[in-house]
mmCIF file of C-alpha atoms in Angstrom:
data_model
loop_
_atom_site.group_PDB
_atom_site.id
_atom_site.type_symbol
_atom_site.label_atom_id
_atom_site.label_comp_id
_atom_site.label_asym_id
_atom_site.label_seq_id
_atom_site.Cartn_x
_atom_site.Cartn_y
_atom_site.Cartn_z
ATOM 1 C CA MET A 25 32.380 46.834 39.943
ATOM 2 C CA SER A 26 29.281 48.949 40.481
ATOM 3 C CA GLY A 27 26.143 47.664 42.156
ATOM 4 C CA THR A 28 24.321 47.889 38.841
ATOM 5 C CA ASP A 29 26.916 45.679 37.160
ATOM 6 C CA GLU A 30 26.697 43.160 39.973
ATOM 7 C CA ASP A 31 22.926 42.992 39.680
ATOM 8 C CA ARG A 32 23.195 42.525 35.945
ATOM 9 C CA ASP A 33 25.795 39.810 36.311
ATOM 10 C CA GLN A 34 23.678 37.958 38.827
ATOM 11 C CA GLY A 35 20.546 38.235 36.719
ATOM 12 C CA ALA A 36 22.298 37.216 33.534
ATOM 13 C CA PHE A 37 23.945 34.265 35.177
ATOM 14 C CA VAL A 38 20.879 32.958 36.969
ATOM 15 C CA GLY A 39 18.689 33.487 33.936
ATOM 16 C CA GLY A 40 21.104 31.872 31.494
ATOM 17 C CA LEU A 41 23.640 29.477 32.938
ATOM 18 C CA GLY A 42 21.214 28.679 35.706
ATOM 19 C CA GLU A 43 19.080 26.855 33.192
ATOM 20 C CA ALA A 44 22.085 24.716 32.389
ATOM 21 C CA LEU A 45 22.755 23.852 35.994
ATOM 22 C CA ARG A 46 20.081 21.243 36.263
ATOM 23 C CA ILE A 47 19.616 17.782 34.904
ATOM 24 C CA THR A 48 17.635 17.845 31.721
ATOM 25 C CA GLY A 49 18.426 14.532 30.103
ATOM 26 C CA GLU A 50 15.202 12.979 31.263
ATOM 27 C CA THR A 51 12.968 15.902 30.294
ATOM 28 C CA PHE A 52 12.747 15.025 26.612
ATOM 29 C CA ASN A 53 9.178 14.284 25.643
ATOM 30 C CA ALA A 54 8.327 11.255 23.592
ATOM 31 C CA THR A 55 6.006 12.452 20.891
ATOM 32 C CA GLY A 56 4.219 11.198 17.853
ATOM 33 C CA GLY A 57 5.210 14.160 15.739
ATOM 34 C CA PRO A 58 6.131 14.105 12.096
ATOM 35 C CA LEU A 59 9.586 12.728 12.714
ATOM 36 C CA VAL A 60 10.829 11.132 15.883
ATOM 37 C CA ASP A 61 14.170 12.821 15.652
ATOM 38 C CA GLY A 62 16.556 10.034 16.507
ATOM 39 C CA GLY A 63 19.441 11.727 14.797
ATOM 40 C CA MET A 64 19.402 14.839 16.903
ATOM 41 C CA ALA A 65 18.873 12.784 20.020
ATOM 42 C CA ARG A 66 22.034 10.859 19.267
ATOM 43 C CA GLY A 67 24.109 13.908 18.452
ATOM 44 C CA ARG A 68 23.464 15.506 21.802
ATOM 45 C CA ARG A 69 23.090 12.450 23.985
ATOM 46 C CA ARG A 70 26.569 11.302 23.073
ATOM 47 C CA LEU A 71 27.855 14.229 24.959
ATOM 48 C CA ARG A 72 25.580 13.515 27.815
ATOM 49 C CA ARG A 73 22.910 11.049 28.287
ATOM 50 C CA ARG A 74 20.302 12.048 25.746
ATOM 51 C CA ARG A 75 19.006 9.049 24.290
ATOM 52 C CA ALA A 76 16.620 6.904 22.447
ATOM 53 C CA ALA A 77 15.633 7.471 18.877
ATOM 54 C CA THR A 78 12.083 7.948 20.032
ATOM 55 C CA VAL A 79 12.622 11.192 21.893
ATOM 56 C CA THR A 80 12.657 14.795 20.865
ATOM 57 C CA GLY A 81 13.072 18.051 22.678
ATOM 58 C CA SER A 82 15.510 20.806 23.406
ATOM 59 C CA PHE A 83 18.899 20.286 24.944
ATOM 60 C CA ALA A 84 19.584 22.593 27.838
ATOM 61 C CA ALA A 85 23.291 23.088 27.684
ATOM 62 C CA LEU A 86 25.624 20.734 29.267
ATOM 63 C CA ALA A 87 23.313 19.649 31.973
ATOM 64 C CA ALA A 88 21.522 17.754 29.504
ATOM 65 C CA VAL A 89 25.591 16.097 28.890
ATOM 66 C CA GLY A 90 25.561 17.439 27.996
ATOM 67 C CA PHE A 91 25.760 18.122 25.171
ATOM 68 C CA GLY A 92 25.696 14.947 27.151
ATOM 69 C CA ALA A 93 24.791 15.870 27.092
ATOM 70 C CA SER A 94 23.937 17.348 26.465
ATOM 71 C CA TYR A 95 25.763 14.798 25.479
ATOM 72 C CA ALA A 96 23.109 14.086 27.559
ATOM 73 C CA ALA A 97 22.013 12.738 32.565
ATOM 74 C CA GLY A 98 22.716 16.098 33.871
ATOM 75 C CA ALA A 99 25.682 18.074 34.401
ATOM 76 C CA PHE A 100 25.217 20.643 36.981
ATOM 77 C CA GLY A 101 21.904 20.811 38.285
ATOM 78 C CA ALA A 102 19.133 20.846 40.551
ATOM 79 C CA GLU A 103 16.552 18.200 40.075
ATOM 80 C CA ALA A 104 14.317 20.158 42.369
ATOM 81 C CA GLY A 105 12.212 21.910 39.804
ATOM 82 C CA HIS A 106 13.068 23.876 36.710
ATOM 83 C CA GLY A 107 13.984 27.158 38.342
ATOM 84 C CA SER A 108 17.395 28.740 38.414
ATOM 85 C CA PRO A 109 19.780 27.874 41.216
ATOM 86 C CA VAL A 110 20.046 30.284 44.089
ATOM 87 C CA ALA A 111 23.480 31.723 44.758
ATOM 88 C CA ALA A 112 25.106 29.910 47.639
ATOM 89 C CA GLN A 113 25.431 31.882 50.845
ATOM 90 C CA PRO A 114 28.801 31.969 52.654
ATOM 91 C CA GLU A 115 29.065 29.496 55.510
ATOM 92 C CA PRO A 116 31.361 29.500 58.530
ATOM 93 C CA ALA A 117 34.523 27.476 58.021
ATOM 94 C CA SER A 118 33.458 25.076 60.754
ATOM 95 C CA THR A 119 30.448 24.008 58.683
ATOM 96 C CA ALA A 120 32.230 23.627 55.373
ATOM 97 C CA GLN A 121 32.681 19.933 56.003
ATOM 98 C CA GLY A 122 31.954 17.307 58.592
ATOM 99 C CA LYS A 123 28.181 17.487 58.119
ATOM 100 C CA THR A 124 26.003 14.436 57.993
ATOM 101 C CA GLY A 125 23.526 13.851 55.220
ATOM 102 C CA THR A 126 23.518 11.723 52.099
ATOM 103 C CA PRO A 127 25.388 8.487 52.913
ATOM 104 C CA GLY A 128 28.884 8.456 51.514
ATOM 105 C CA GLU A 129 32.456 7.777 52.438
ATOM 106 C CA GLY A 130 33.800 10.412 54.815
ATOM 107 C CA PRO A 131 32.608 13.923 55.692
ATOM 108 C CA GLN A 132 30.080 15.934 53.751
ATOM 109 C CA PHE A 133 30.854 19.227 52.002
ATOM 110 C CA SER A 134 28.950 22.477 51.679
ATOM 111 C CA ALA A 135 28.161 24.521 48.588
ATOM 112 C CA SER A 136 30.612 27.206 49.647
ATOM 113 C CA HIS A 137 33.365 24.597 49.942
ATOM 114 C CA LEU A 138 32.752 23.467 46.357
ATOM 115 C CA ILE A 139 32.724 27.063 45.128
ATOM 116 C CA LYS A 140 35.983 27.869 46.892
ATOM 117 C CA THR A 141 37.573 24.709 45.501
ATOM 118 C CA LEU A 142 36.524 25.632 41.972
ATOM 119 C CA GLU A 143 37.799 29.182 42.311
ATOM 120 C CA GLY A 144 41.091 27.922 43.754
ATOM 121 C CA LEU A 145 41.673 25.774 40.676
ATOM 122 C CA LEU A 146 40.995 28.583 38.180
ATOM 123 C CA PRO A 147 43.587 31.108 36.981
ATOM 124 C CA ASP A 148 43.905 34.520 38.609
ATOM 125 C CA GLY A 149 40.845 36.665 38.071
ATOM 126 C CA LYS A 150 37.708 38.101 39.615
ATOM 127 C CA PHE A 151 34.658 36.028 40.540
ATOM 128 C CA SER A 152 30.989 36.935 40.775
ATOM 129 C CA SER A 153 27.566 35.279 40.735
ATOM 130 C CA GLU A 154 28.770 32.248 42.683
ATOM 131 C CA SER A 155 26.244 29.437 42.962
ATOM 132 C CA GLY A 156 26.448 25.865 44.135
ATOM 133 C CA ARG A 157 25.153 22.835 45.969
ATOM 134 C CA GLY A 158 27.030 20.688 48.460
ATOM 135 C CA THR A 159 26.888 16.997 49.245
ATOM 136 C CA GLU A 160 25.143 17.309 52.581
ATOM 137 C CA ASP A 161 21.505 17.829 51.534
ATOM 138 C CA GLY A 162 21.204 14.855 49.217
ATOM 139 C CA LEU A 163 18.918 16.797 46.873
ATOM 140 C CA GLY A 164 20.926 16.335 43.723
ATOM 141 C CA ARG A 165 24.252 16.463 42.018
ATOM 142 C CA PRO A 166 26.788 18.713 43.773
ATOM 143 C CA PHE A 167 27.955 21.623 41.645
ATOM 144 C CA ALA A 168 29.697 24.969 41.682
ATOM 145 C CA SER A 169 29.444 27.770 39.157
ATOM 146 C CA VAL A 170 30.859 31.259 38.816
ATOM 147 C CA VAL A 171 31.223 34.147 36.425
ATOM 148 C CA PHE A 172 34.971 34.481 35.896
ATOM 149 C CA ASP A 173 36.837 37.545 34.626
ATOM 150 C CA ASP A 174 40.560 37.339 33.879
ATOM 151 C CA GLY A 175 40.600 40.824 32.395
ATOM 152 C CA LYS A 176 39.785 39.588 28.895
ATOM 153 C CA GLY A 177 36.033 39.366 29.328
ATOM 154 C CA LYS A 178 33.545 37.678 31.638
ATOM 155 C CA ALA A 179 32.781 33.995 31.199
ATOM 156 C CA ALA A 180 30.425 31.509 32.825
ATOM 157 C CA ILE A 181 32.141 28.417 34.232
ATOM 158 C CA GLY A 182 30.455 25.517 35.997
ATOM 159 C CA LEU A 183 31.473 22.127 37.329
ATOM 160 C CA SER A 184 29.531 19.203 38.763
ATOM 161 C CA LEU A 185 30.380 15.943 40.506
ATOM 162 C CA GLY A 186 28.697 12.573 40.282
ATOM 163 C CA ARG A 187 29.040 8.855 40.710
ATOM 164 C CA VAL A 188 28.026 6.181 38.235
ATOM 165 C CA ASP A 189 28.484 2.516 37.579
ATOM 166 C CA PRO A 190 31.507 2.695 35.234
ATOM 167 C CA GLU A 191 30.253 -0.408 33.425
ATOM 168 C CA SER A 192 26.720 0.894 32.898
ATOM 169 C CA THR A 193 25.361 1.065 29.397
ATOM 170 C CA GLY A 194 25.246 4.862 29.208
ATOM 171 C CA VAL A 195 28.841 5.674 30.165
ATOM 172 C CA ALA A 196 30.382 4.806 26.797
ATOM 173 C CA GLU A 197 27.819 6.951 24.988
ATOM 174 C CA GLN A 198 28.492 9.888 27.281
ATOM 175 C CA LEU A 199 32.202 9.650 26.519
ATOM 176 C CA ALA A 200 31.824 9.412 22.738
ATOM 177 C CA CYS A 201 32.250 12.412 20.471
ATOM 178 C CA PRO A 202 28.952 13.424 18.831
ATOM 179 C CA GLU A 203 28.186 12.979 15.173
ATOM 180 C CA LYS A 204 28.968 16.166 13.286
ATOM 181 C CA VAL A 205 25.923 15.721 11.072
ATOM 182 C CA TYR A 206 23.838 16.700 14.084
ATOM 183 C CA THR A 207 26.256 18.473 16.430
ATOM 184 C CA PRO A 208 28.948 20.650 14.865
ATOM 185 C CA TYR A 209 32.123 21.275 16.825
ATOM 186 C CA ASP A 210 35.682 22.455 16.262
ATOM 187 C CA SER A 211 37.483 19.731 18.193
ATOM 188 C CA CYS A 212 36.634 16.608 20.180
ATOM 189 C CA SER A 213 38.723 13.862 21.737
ATOM 190 C CA SER A 214 37.881 10.854 23.873
ATOM 191 C CA LYS A 215 40.694 8.851 25.427
ATOM 192 C CA THR A 216 41.791 6.750 28.385
ATOM 193 C CA LEU A 217 44.280 8.344 30.774
ATOM 194 C CA ALA A 218 47.235 6.668 32.488
ATOM 195 C CA ASP A 219 45.240 5.980 35.672
ATOM 196 C CA GLY A 220 42.434 4.313 33.731
ATOM 197 C CA SER A 221 40.098 7.301 33.802
ATOM 198 C CA ARG A 222 38.254 8.100 30.581
ATOM 199 C CA LEU A 223 38.169 11.701 29.426
ATOM 200 C CA LEU A 224 36.090 13.597 26.871
ATOM 201 C CA LEU A 225 37.177 17.072 25.742
ATOM 202 C CA LEU A 226 34.963 19.019 23.368
ATOM 203 C CA GLN A 227 35.133 22.489 21.855
ATOM 204 C CA GLY A 228 31.715 23.214 20.433
ATOM 205 C CA TYR A 229 28.931 25.750 20.244
ATOM 206 C CA GLU A 230 25.925 26.547 22.385
ATOM 207 C CA TYR A 231 23.708 26.605 19.285
ATOM 208 C CA PRO A 232 24.204 23.906 16.638
ATOM 209 C CA ASP A 233 23.178 26.326 13.896
ATOM 210 C CA LYS A 234 25.661 28.916 15.234
ATOM 211 C CA ARG A 235 23.019 31.644 15.070
ATOM 212 C CA VAL A 236 24.827 33.187 18.046
ATOM 213 C CA ASP A 237 28.621 33.110 18.407
ATOM 214 C CA THR A 238 28.490 31.588 21.895
ATOM 215 C CA LYS A 239 31.105 28.858 22.243
ATOM 216 C CA TRP A 240 30.648 25.957 24.651
ATOM 217 C CA TRP A 241 33.698 23.993 25.773
ATOM 218 C CA HIS A 242 33.233 20.901 27.849
ATOM 219 C CA ALA A 243 35.233 18.280 29.766
ATOM 220 C CA TYR A 244 33.918 15.060 31.285
ATOM 221 C CA VAL A 245 35.937 12.417 33.128
ATOM 222 C CA VAL A 246 34.910 9.046 34.570
ATOM 223 C CA THR A 247 37.347 7.333 36.939
ATOM 224 C CA PRO A 248 37.731 3.555 37.197
ATOM 225 C CA GLU A 249 35.739 3.756 40.460
ATOM 226 C CA GLY A 250 32.875 5.509 38.681
ATOM 227 C CA TYR A 251 33.412 9.037 39.993
ATOM 228 C CA THR A 252 32.557 11.714 37.441
ATOM 229 C CA VAL A 253 33.639 15.318 37.129
ATOM 230 C CA GLU A 254 32.362 17.512 34.328
ATOM 231 C CA ALA A 255 32.943 21.131 33.575
ATOM 232 C CA SER A 256 31.666 23.594 30.996
ATOM 233 C CA GLU A 257 32.648 27.116 30.051
ATOM 234 C CA TRP A 258 31.323 29.720 27.658
ATOM 235 C CA ASN A 259 32.723 32.880 26.069
ATOM 236 C CA ALA A 260 29.870 34.866 27.600
ATOM 237 C CA ARG A 261 28.784 35.481 31.167
ATOM 238 C CA ALA A 262 25.733 33.298 30.691
ATOM 239 C CA GLU A 263 25.006 30.198 28.671
ATOM 240 C CA LYS A 264 22.154 31.912 26.831
ATOM 241 C CA GLY A 265 20.689 35.391 26.563
ATOM 242 C CA GLU A 266 23.921 37.351 26.912
ATOM 243 C CA PRO A 267 26.236 38.712 24.202
ATOM 244 C CA VAL A 268 29.627 37.172 23.602
ATOM 245 C CA SER A 269 32.139 38.919 25.865
ATOM 246 C CA ARG A 270 35.383 37.395 24.549
ATOM 247 C CA ASP A 271 36.604 35.466 21.518
ATOM 248 C CA GLU A 272 36.947 32.138 23.330
ATOM 249 C CA PRO A 273 36.183 30.647 26.744
ATOM 250 C CA PRO A 274 38.966 31.373 29.248
ATOM 251 C CA LEU A 275 40.288 27.848 29.871
ATOM 252 C CA SER A 276 42.247 25.958 27.230
ATOM 253 C CA PRO A 277 41.503 22.242 26.706
ATOM 254 C CA ALA A 278 44.610 21.444 28.762
ATOM 255 C CA GLN A 279 43.310 23.625 31.602
ATOM 256 C CA LEU A 280 39.866 22.010 31.387
ATOM 257 C CA LYS A 281 41.524 18.600 31.656
ATOM 258 C CA ALA A 282 43.531 19.735 34.674
ATOM 259 C CA LEU A 283 40.373 21.102 36.275
ATOM 260 C CA VAL A 284 38.291 17.922 36.029
ATOM 261 C CA THR A 285 41.188 15.579 36.898
ATOM 262 C CA SER A 286 42.386 17.567 39.909
ATOM 263 C CA LYS A 287 42.898 15.564 43.094
ATOM 264 C CA GLU A 288 41.131 18.357 44.982
ATOM 265 C CA TRP A 289 37.802 16.787 44.009
ATOM 266 C CA ARG A 290 38.584 13.334 45.382
ATOM 267 C CA PRO A 291 37.550 13.949 49.046
ATOM 268 C CA ILE A 292 34.267 15.451 47.854
ATOM 269 C CA LEU A 293 33.655 12.623 45.423
ATOM 270 C CA ARG A 294 34.129 10.077 48.203
ATOM 271 C CA ALA A 295 31.254 11.754 50.051
ATOM 272 C CA LEU A 296 28.829 10.812 47.275
ATOM 273 C CA PRO A 297 26.555 7.791 47.713
ATOM 274 C CA LYS A 298 27.036 4.735 45.586
ATOM 275 C CA PRO A 299 24.922 4.811 42.432
ATOM 276 C CA GLN A 300 21.733 2.843 42.397
ATOM 277 C CA GLY A 301 21.613 -0.103 40.063
ATOM 278 C CA GLU A 302 19.842 0.282 36.769
ATOM 279 C CA PRO A 303 16.172 -0.709 37.084
ATOM 280 C CA VAL A 304 15.190 -4.073 35.683
ATOM 281 C CA GLN A 305 13.329 -3.542 32.438
ATOM 282 C CA GLN A 306 10.545 -5.752 31.228
ATOM 283 C CA PRO A 307 11.373 -7.472 27.943
ATOM 284 C CA VAL A 308 10.155 -5.472 24.949
ATOM 285 C CA PRO A 309 10.395 -6.084 21.226
ATOM 286 C CA GLN A 310 13.888 -5.141 20.120
ATOM 287 C CA ALA A 311 14.554 -2.495 17.499
ATOM 288 C CA ALA A 312 16.485 -3.527 14.429
ATOM 289 C CA GLY A 313 20.254 -3.121 14.568
ATOM 290 C CA GLY A 314 21.956 -0.218 12.856
ATOM 291 C CA ASP A 315 23.791 -2.398 10.340
ATOM 292 C CA THR A 316 20.549 -4.047 9.250
ATOM 293 C CA ILE A 317 18.784 -0.717 8.867
ATOM 294 C CA LEU A 318 21.668 0.712 6.842
ATOM 295 C CA LYS A 319 21.734 -2.337 4.592
ATOM 296 C CA ASN A 320 18.010 -2.103 3.895
ATOM 297 C CA LEU A 321 18.030 1.672 3.496
ATOM 298 C CA THR A 322 20.906 1.745 1.021
ATOM 299 C CA SER A 323 19.359 -1.077 -1.000
ATOM 300 C CA LEU A 324 16.122 0.919 -1.338
ATOM 301 C CA LEU A 325 17.716 4.205 -2.409
ATOM 302 C CA PRO A 326 17.471 5.253 -6.062
ATOM 303 C CA LYS A 327 20.624 4.471 -8.049
ATOM 304 C CA SER A 328 21.238 8.172 -8.590
ATOM 305 C CA ALA A 329 21.672 8.736 -4.832
ATOM 306 C CA LYS A 330 25.326 7.999 -4.123
ATOM 307 C CA VAL A 331 26.016 7.489 -0.421
ATOM 308 C CA THR A 332 28.889 9.612 0.937
ATOM 309 C CA THR A 333 28.333 9.160 4.690
ATOM 310 C CA ARG A 334 26.492 6.528 6.703
ATOM 311 C CA GLN A 335 25.895 5.705 10.355
ATOM 312 C CA GLY A 336 23.587 3.253 12.108
ATOM 313 C CA ASP A 337 22.437 2.483 15.629
ATOM 314 C CA ASP A 338 19.684 0.372 17.151
ATOM 315 C CA GLY A 339 16.414 1.562 15.650
ATOM 316 C CA PHE A 340 18.010 4.382 13.682
ATOM 317 C CA ALA A 341 20.296 5.156 10.750
ATOM 318 C CA TYR A 342 21.214 8.031 8.485
ATOM 319 C CA VAL A 343 23.009 8.504 5.206
ATOM 320 C CA VAL A 344 24.173 11.557 3.319
ATOM 321 C CA VAL A 345 23.640 11.116 -0.402
ATOM 322 C CA ASN A 346 24.559 13.136 -3.453
ATOM 323 C CA ASP A 347 22.968 12.726 -6.860
ATOM 324 C CA GLY A 348 25.188 15.342 -8.455
ATOM 325 C CA LYS A 349 22.971 18.208 -7.310
ATOM 326 C CA GLY A 350 24.290 18.584 -3.768
ATOM 327 C CA ALA A 351 24.402 16.770 -0.453
ATOM 328 C CA SER A 352 21.146 15.519 1.079
ATOM 329 C CA LEU A 353 20.674 13.984 4.538
ATOM 330 C CA VAL A 354 18.296 11.019 4.810
ATOM 331 C CA GLN A 355 17.453 9.606 8.244
ATOM 332 C CA ILE A 356 15.176 6.783 9.298
ATOM 333 C CA ASN A 357 13.744 5.280 12.477
ATOM 334 C CA VAL A 358 12.559 1.657 12.532
ATOM 335 C CA GLN A 359 10.712 0.836 15.763
ATOM 336 C CA PRO A 360 8.421 -1.962 16.946
ATOM 337 C CA ASN A 361 5.644 -1.606 19.521
ATOM 338 C CA MET A 362 4.643 1.976 18.659
ATOM 339 C CA SER A 363 0.857 1.586 18.502
ATOM 340 C CA ASP A 364 0.442 4.217 21.205
ATOM 341 C CA VAL A 365 1.504 7.022 18.852
ATOM 342 C CA GLU A 366 -0.789 6.130 15.985
ATOM 343 C CA GLY A 367 -3.594 8.367 17.202
ATOM 344 C CA GLU A 368 -1.226 11.324 17.400
ATOM 345 C CA LEU A 369 -0.113 11.165 13.785
ATOM 346 C CA SER A 370 -1.519 13.879 11.584
ATOM 347 C CA GLY A 371 -0.509 15.634 8.400
ATOM 348 C CA SER A 372 -1.267 16.191 4.781
ATOM 349 C CA GLY A 373 -2.416 13.218 2.781
ATOM 350 C CA ALA A 374 -2.951 10.968 5.795
ATOM 351 C CA ARG A 375 -4.477 7.696 4.677
ATOM 352 C CA THR A 376 -4.678 3.990 5.467
ATOM 353 C CA LEU A 377 -3.363 1.380 3.022
ATOM 354 C CA PRO A 378 -5.236 -1.869 2.275
ATOM 355 C CA ASP A 379 -3.036 -3.783 4.744
ATOM 356 C CA GLY A 380 -3.973 -1.380 7.541
ATOM 357 C CA THR A 381 -0.755 0.664 7.508
ATOM 358 C CA LYS A 382 -1.350 4.312 8.388
ATOM 359 C CA VAL A 383 0.690 6.713 6.255
ATOM 360 C CA VAL A 384 1.212 10.392 7.041
ATOM 361 C CA THR A 385 3.297 12.838 5.027
ATOM 362 C CA HIS A 386 4.835 16.186 5.958
ATOM 363 C CA GLN A 387 6.664 18.829 3.946
ATOM 364 C CA GLY A 388 7.927 21.909 5.710
ATOM 365 C CA PRO A 389 10.947 23.868 6.904
ATOM 366 C CA GLY A 390 13.763 22.192 8.778
ATOM 367 C CA GLU A 391 13.745 22.303 12.567
ATOM 368 C CA LYS A 392 17.415 22.864 13.432
ATOM 369 C CA GLY A 393 18.078 26.313 12.045
ATOM 370 C CA GLY A 394 19.876 25.619 8.784
ATOM 371 C CA GLN A 395 19.186 28.470 6.352
ATOM 372 C CA GLY A 396 16.736 27.445 3.647
ATOM 373 C CA VAL A 397 16.561 23.825 4.847
ATOM 374 C CA VAL A 398 13.371 21.882 4.184
ATOM 375 C CA MET A 399 12.350 18.532 5.632
ATOM 376 C CA TRP A 400 10.226 15.984 3.803
ATOM 377 C CA THR A 401 8.877 13.140 5.938
ATOM 378 C CA VAL A 402 6.840 9.966 5.545
ATOM 379 C CA ASP A 403 5.645 8.429 8.808
ATOM 380 C CA THR A 404 4.099 4.939 8.784
ATOM 381 C CA VAL A 405 2.624 2.694 11.471
ATOM 382 C CA ARG A 406 1.530 -0.894 10.739
ATOM 383 C CA LYS A 407 -1.477 -2.468 12.441
ATOM 384 C CA ASP A 408 0.764 -4.202 14.984
ATOM 385 C CA GLY A 409 2.540 -0.954 15.921
ATOM 386 C CA PHE A 410 5.617 -1.418 13.723
ATOM 387 C CA ARG A 411 6.702 2.094 12.784
ATOM 388 C CA VAL A 412 9.008 3.369 10.040
ATOM 389 C CA VAL A 413 9.682 7.118 9.821
ATOM 390 C CA ILE A 414 11.940 8.529 7.123
ATOM 391 C CA SER A 415 12.938 12.111 6.400
ATOM 392 C CA ALA A 416 15.080 13.747 3.740
ATOM 393 C CA PHE A 417 16.610 17.229 3.726
ATOM 394 C CA ASN A 418 18.003 19.546 1.091
ATOM 395 C CA SER A 419 21.262 19.792 3.027
ATOM 396 C CA GLY A 420 23.910 17.383 4.255
ATOM 397 C CA ALA A 421 23.052 18.365 7.847
ATOM 398 C CA GLN A 422 20.001 19.904 9.474
ATOM 399 C CA ASN A 423 21.937 22.760 11.029
ATOM 400 C CA THR A 424 23.822 23.919 7.925
ATOM 401 C CA ALA A 425 22.515 25.932 5.008
ATOM 402 C CA ALA A 426 20.662 24.270 2.141
ATOM 403 C CA THR A 427 22.890 22.792 -0.554
ATOM 404 C CA ARG A 428 20.123 22.252 -3.092
ATOM 405 C CA ALA A 429 16.536 23.297 -3.811
ATOM 406 C CA THR A 430 14.844 20.061 -2.677
ATOM 407 C CA PRO A 431 15.907 16.784 -1.019
ATOM 408 C CA ALA A 432 17.498 14.115 -3.186
ATOM 409 C CA LEU A 433 14.504 11.795 -2.645
ATOM 410 C CA THR A 434 10.967 12.616 -3.716
ATOM 411 C CA MET A 435 7.959 12.042 -1.489
ATOM 412 C CA THR A 436 7.014 9.059 -3.642
ATOM 413 C CA GLN A 437 10.450 7.526 -3.128
ATOM 414 C CA LEU A 438 10.322 8.175 0.609
ATOM 415 C CA LYS A 439 6.935 6.501 0.838
ATOM 416 C CA ALA A 440 8.183 3.482 -1.106
ATOM 417 C CA ILE A 441 11.093 3.089 1.303
ATOM 418 C CA ALA A 442 8.962 3.490 4.434
ATOM 419 C CA THR A 443 6.353 0.961 3.319
ATOM 420 C CA SER A 444 8.806 -1.588 1.916
ATOM 421 C CA GLY A 445 8.388 -5.158 3.095
ATOM 422 C CA LYS A 446 12.138 -5.372 3.745
ATOM 423 C CA TRP A 447 11.708 -3.803 7.168
ATOM 424 C CA ARG A 448 9.692 -6.779 8.368
ATOM 425 C CA GLY A 449 12.392 -9.209 7.292
#
């Protein structure tokens, strides 16, 4: 490889995959925008920690879980700022382990040790743009990443290690396949292995709207002890900003499974500190359950809107309806204690009803890349902060092309649903 190629590889990797090698799950910004996009949050967070229906924002690759990430708490990365990781420098063999640092069980391990372990578990090929973090500095999640070339095209591959409470509330969500309405993929499985570990395997895309042919394949395993190993690969030498270099990522799902379940990671995992307990939260008004929201939403739909798909979660639900003119996604958030966003609401036709409810409407293009998709939204906040936000689209999913000229529900119908007294029942 020429020096110019090496420089380009390094720059492409650091500028693209590097962005993925950091935890991004907690960087979503709560906003008071036209629609608090609970649906998209769920699609990605189920692959990796990305969460409540009240958050919006971009999902930076797997680090976000990506999917979960991202499927949404971080996959690879460096909590220390938003910059790209610096390629790990070779260390003498005597320093590869045995260091002291973050409390854990047994010796600590260097970045170069993790990189060498990753490369040793991959098929024969050439490696470049190595980057990583060990367990000894305690600055964040240990990871290793490389650009791998098996002669069929260069591909970015990264792996990170972690430790969680296996009974914590977020683990099940991180291991669940995402909803295809928000996150398209070719294949996804979530199962329990013979040793009790739980494994997620997903073959998806870097961009939900598939505007670029970059594929993103992901594996995530949680052991009964709470150790986590997650790996991602792309069919390009960087997560973003580089052209596709091969038809598919280099590792098959079976090879991804073998990579994350390898016993080679166990000594390194034992060096990780025990996870901190989840912080005690002050009691807050609870959002309505998904079943209740679905029941109310379907009862308020016009008779012409036949429901073909439905899904509910705390504070959020969506349905796909068809009135004979094409599929139309309708999603709704029902949230108490949202007075703090009232001042941020703006839009056409904003007005206050006699009972003090603030109503804001929005009509514009969709936000997830589907060709010709429009989004119609009615956002309401009662005087006590009770908020109902509903949106309808002229497609069965935000990231697929429009299936009809306009959404199946009119703005008048959306307003009637959002302001219905049923939500306070």
